[in-house]
PDB file of C-alpha atoms in Angstrom:
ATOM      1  CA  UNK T   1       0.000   0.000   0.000  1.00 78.00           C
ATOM      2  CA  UNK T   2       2.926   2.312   0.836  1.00 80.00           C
ATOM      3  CA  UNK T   3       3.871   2.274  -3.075  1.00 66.00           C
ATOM      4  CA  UNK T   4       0.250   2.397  -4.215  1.00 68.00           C
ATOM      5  CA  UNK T   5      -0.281   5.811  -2.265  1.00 80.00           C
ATOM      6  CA  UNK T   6       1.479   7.256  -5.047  1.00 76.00           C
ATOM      7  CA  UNK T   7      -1.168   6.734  -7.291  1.00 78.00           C
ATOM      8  CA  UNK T   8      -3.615   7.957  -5.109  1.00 75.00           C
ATOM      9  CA  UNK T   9      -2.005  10.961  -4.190  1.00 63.00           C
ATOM     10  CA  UNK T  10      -1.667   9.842  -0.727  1.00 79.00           C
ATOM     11  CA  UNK T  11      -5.136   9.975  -0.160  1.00 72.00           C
ATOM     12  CA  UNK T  12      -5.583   6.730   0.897  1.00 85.00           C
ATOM     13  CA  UNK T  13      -8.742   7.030   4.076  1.00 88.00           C
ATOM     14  CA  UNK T  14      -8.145   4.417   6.953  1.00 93.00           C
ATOM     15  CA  UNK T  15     -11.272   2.469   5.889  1.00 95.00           C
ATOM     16  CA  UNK T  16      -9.632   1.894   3.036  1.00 93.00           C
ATOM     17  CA  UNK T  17      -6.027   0.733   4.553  1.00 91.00           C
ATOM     18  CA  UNK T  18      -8.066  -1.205   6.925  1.00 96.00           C
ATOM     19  CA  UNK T  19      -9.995  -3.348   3.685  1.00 95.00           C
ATOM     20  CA  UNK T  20      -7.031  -3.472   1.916  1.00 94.00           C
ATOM     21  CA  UNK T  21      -4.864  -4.746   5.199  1.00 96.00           C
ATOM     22  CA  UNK T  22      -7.843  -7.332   5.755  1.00 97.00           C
ATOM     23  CA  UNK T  23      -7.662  -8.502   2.294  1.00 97.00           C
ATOM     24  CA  UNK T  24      -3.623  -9.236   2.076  1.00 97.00           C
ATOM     25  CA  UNK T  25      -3.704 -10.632   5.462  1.00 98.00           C
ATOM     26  CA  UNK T  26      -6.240 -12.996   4.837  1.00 97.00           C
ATOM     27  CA  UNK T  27      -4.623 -13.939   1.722  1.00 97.00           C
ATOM     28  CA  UNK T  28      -1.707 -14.583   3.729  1.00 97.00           C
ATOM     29  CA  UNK T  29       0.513 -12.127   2.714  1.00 97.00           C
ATOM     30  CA  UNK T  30       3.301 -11.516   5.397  1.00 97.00           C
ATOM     31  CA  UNK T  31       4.276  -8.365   5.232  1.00 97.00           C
ATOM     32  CA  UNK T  32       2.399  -5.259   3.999  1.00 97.00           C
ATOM     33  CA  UNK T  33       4.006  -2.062   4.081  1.00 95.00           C
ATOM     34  CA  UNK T  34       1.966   1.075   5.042  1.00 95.00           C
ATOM     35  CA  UNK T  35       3.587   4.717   5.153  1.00 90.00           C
ATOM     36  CA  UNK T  36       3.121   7.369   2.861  1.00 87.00           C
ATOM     37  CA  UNK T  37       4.655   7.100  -0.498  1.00 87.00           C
ATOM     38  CA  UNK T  38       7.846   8.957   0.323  1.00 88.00           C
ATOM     39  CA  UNK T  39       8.837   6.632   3.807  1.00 92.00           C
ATOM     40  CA  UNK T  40       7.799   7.858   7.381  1.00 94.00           C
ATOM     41  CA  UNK T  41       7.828  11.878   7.548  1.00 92.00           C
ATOM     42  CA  UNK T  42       6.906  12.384   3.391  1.00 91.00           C
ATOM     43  CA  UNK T  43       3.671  14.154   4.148  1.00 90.00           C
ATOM     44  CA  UNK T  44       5.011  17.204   3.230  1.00 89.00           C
ATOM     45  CA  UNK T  45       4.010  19.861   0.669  1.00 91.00           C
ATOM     46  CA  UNK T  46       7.716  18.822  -1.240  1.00 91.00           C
ATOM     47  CA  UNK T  47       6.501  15.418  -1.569  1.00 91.00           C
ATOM     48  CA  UNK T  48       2.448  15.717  -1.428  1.00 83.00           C
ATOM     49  CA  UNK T  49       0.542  16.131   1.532  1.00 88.00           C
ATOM     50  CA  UNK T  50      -1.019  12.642   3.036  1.00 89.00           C
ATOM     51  CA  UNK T  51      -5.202  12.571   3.891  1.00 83.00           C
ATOM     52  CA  UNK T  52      -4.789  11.105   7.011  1.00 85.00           C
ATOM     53  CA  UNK T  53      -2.297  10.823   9.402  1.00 89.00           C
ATOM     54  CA  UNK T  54       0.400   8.013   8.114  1.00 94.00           C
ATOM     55  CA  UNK T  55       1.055   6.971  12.533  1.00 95.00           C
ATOM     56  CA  UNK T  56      -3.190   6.503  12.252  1.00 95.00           C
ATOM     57  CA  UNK T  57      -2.851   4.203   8.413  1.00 95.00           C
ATOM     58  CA  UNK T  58      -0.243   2.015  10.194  1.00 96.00           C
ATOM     59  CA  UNK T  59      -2.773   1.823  13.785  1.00 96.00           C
ATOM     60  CA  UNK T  60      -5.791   0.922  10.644  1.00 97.00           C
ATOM     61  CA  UNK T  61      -3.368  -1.756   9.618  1.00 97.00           C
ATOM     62  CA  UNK T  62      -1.897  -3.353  12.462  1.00 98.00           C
ATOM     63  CA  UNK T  63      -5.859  -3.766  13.720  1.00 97.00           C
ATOM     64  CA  UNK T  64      -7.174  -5.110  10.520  1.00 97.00           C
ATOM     65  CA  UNK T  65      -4.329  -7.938  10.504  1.00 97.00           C
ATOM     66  CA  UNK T  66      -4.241 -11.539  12.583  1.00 96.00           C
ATOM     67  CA  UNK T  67      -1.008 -12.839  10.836  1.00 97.00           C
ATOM     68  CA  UNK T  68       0.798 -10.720   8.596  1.00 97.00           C
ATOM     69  CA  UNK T  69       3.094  -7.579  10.118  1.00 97.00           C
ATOM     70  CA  UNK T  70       2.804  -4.196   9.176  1.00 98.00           C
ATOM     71  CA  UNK T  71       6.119  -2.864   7.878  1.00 97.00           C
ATOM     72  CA  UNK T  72       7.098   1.139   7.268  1.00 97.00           C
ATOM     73  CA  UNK T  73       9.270   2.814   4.967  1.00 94.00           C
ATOM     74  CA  UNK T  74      12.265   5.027   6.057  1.00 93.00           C
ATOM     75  CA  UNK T  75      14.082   7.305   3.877  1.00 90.00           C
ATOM     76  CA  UNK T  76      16.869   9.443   5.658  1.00 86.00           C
ATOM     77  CA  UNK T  77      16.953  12.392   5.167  1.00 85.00           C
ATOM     78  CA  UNK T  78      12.761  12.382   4.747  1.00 91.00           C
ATOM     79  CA  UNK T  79      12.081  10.432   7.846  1.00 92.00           C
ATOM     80  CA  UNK T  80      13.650  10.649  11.104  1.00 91.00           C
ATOM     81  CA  UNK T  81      14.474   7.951  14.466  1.00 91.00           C
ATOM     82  CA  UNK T  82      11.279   9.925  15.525  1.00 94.00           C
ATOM     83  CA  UNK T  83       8.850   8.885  13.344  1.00 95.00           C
ATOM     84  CA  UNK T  84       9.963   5.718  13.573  1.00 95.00           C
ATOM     85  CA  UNK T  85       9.735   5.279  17.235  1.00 95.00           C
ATOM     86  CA  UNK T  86       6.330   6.191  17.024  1.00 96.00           C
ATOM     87  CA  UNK T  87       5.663   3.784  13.718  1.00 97.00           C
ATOM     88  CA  UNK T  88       6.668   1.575  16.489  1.00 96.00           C
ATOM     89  CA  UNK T  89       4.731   2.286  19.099  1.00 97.00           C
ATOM     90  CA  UNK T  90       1.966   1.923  16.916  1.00 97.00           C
ATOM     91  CA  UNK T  91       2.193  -1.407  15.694  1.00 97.00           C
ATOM     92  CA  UNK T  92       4.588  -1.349  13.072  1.00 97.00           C
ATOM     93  CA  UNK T  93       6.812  -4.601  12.702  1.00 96.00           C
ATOM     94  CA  UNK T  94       9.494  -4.382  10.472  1.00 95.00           C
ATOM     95  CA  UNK T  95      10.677  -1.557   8.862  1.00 95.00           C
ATOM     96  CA  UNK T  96      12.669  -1.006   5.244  1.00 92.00           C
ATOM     97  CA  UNK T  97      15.526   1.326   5.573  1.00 90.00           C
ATOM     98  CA  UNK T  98      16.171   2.900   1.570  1.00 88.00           C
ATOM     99  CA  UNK T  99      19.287   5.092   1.226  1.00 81.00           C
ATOM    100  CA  UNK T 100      21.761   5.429  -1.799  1.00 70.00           C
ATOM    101  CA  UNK T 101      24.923   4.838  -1.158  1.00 75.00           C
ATOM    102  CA  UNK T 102      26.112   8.500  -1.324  1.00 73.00           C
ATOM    103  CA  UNK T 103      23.903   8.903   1.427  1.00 68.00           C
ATOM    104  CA  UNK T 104      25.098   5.985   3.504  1.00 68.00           C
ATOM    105  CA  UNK T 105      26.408   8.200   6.383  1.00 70.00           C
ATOM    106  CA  UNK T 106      22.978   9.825   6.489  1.00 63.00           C
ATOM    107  CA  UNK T 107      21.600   6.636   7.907  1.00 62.00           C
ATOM    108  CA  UNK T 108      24.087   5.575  10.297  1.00 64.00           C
ATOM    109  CA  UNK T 109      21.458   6.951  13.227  1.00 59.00           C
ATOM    110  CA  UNK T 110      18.459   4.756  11.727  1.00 57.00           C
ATOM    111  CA  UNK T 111      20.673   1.502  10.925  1.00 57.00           C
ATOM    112  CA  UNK T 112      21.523   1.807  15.042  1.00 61.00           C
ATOM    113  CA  UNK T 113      18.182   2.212  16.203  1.00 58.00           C
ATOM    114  CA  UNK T 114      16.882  -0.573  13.764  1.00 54.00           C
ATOM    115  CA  UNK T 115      19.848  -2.677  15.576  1.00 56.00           C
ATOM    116  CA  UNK T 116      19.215  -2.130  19.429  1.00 56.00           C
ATOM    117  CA  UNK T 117      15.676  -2.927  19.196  1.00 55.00           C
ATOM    118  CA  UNK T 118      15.719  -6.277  17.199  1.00 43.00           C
TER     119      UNK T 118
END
């Protein structure tokens, strides 16, 4: 779903992440990744403004699903350790760290943070 917000204009309403969440999981997908289209933090007016709350689309999730995790996208430099700590706190699984290498300093802080808490 995170991908898919892109063609939505991250517009995406929590009834819908929570029929769409049902769906997968029940289909046994195992991991479905919810965040707006840019990682955690991308609801901005550079990179398009989400309709709801991303933290609230990753809470739809988490309750719609009995088996499959809800993962989150991070982009340094977009999203920060503190948007993550609260994906976390809100249900969120597993999360996708995406960096280019140029940037790979960037995301020393995030790597760390991934590290102490698995």
């Amino acid at each position: 779903m995170r991908d898919g917000s892109h063609v939505v204009a991250h517009q995406f309403t929590r009834e819908q992440v929570q029929a769409v969440a049902r769906g997968l999981d029940e289909a046994g997908v195992p991991y479905i990744e919810v965040s707006h289209g840019d990682g955690l933090g991308g609801s901005t007016i550079q990179y398009g403004r989400s309709l709801v709350d991303e933290m609230e689309l990753i809470e739809a999730a988490v309750a719609s699903c009995r088996q499959a995790k809800v993962a989150v996208l991070l982009i340094p430099g977009i999203g920060t350790v503190h948007e993550l700590k609260e994906a976390q706190k809100r249900g969120a699984g597993l999360v996708r760290v995406a960096t280019h290498v140029t940037e790979a300093d960037v995301s020393a802080q995030e790597r760390a943070t991934r590290r102490q808490r698995c």
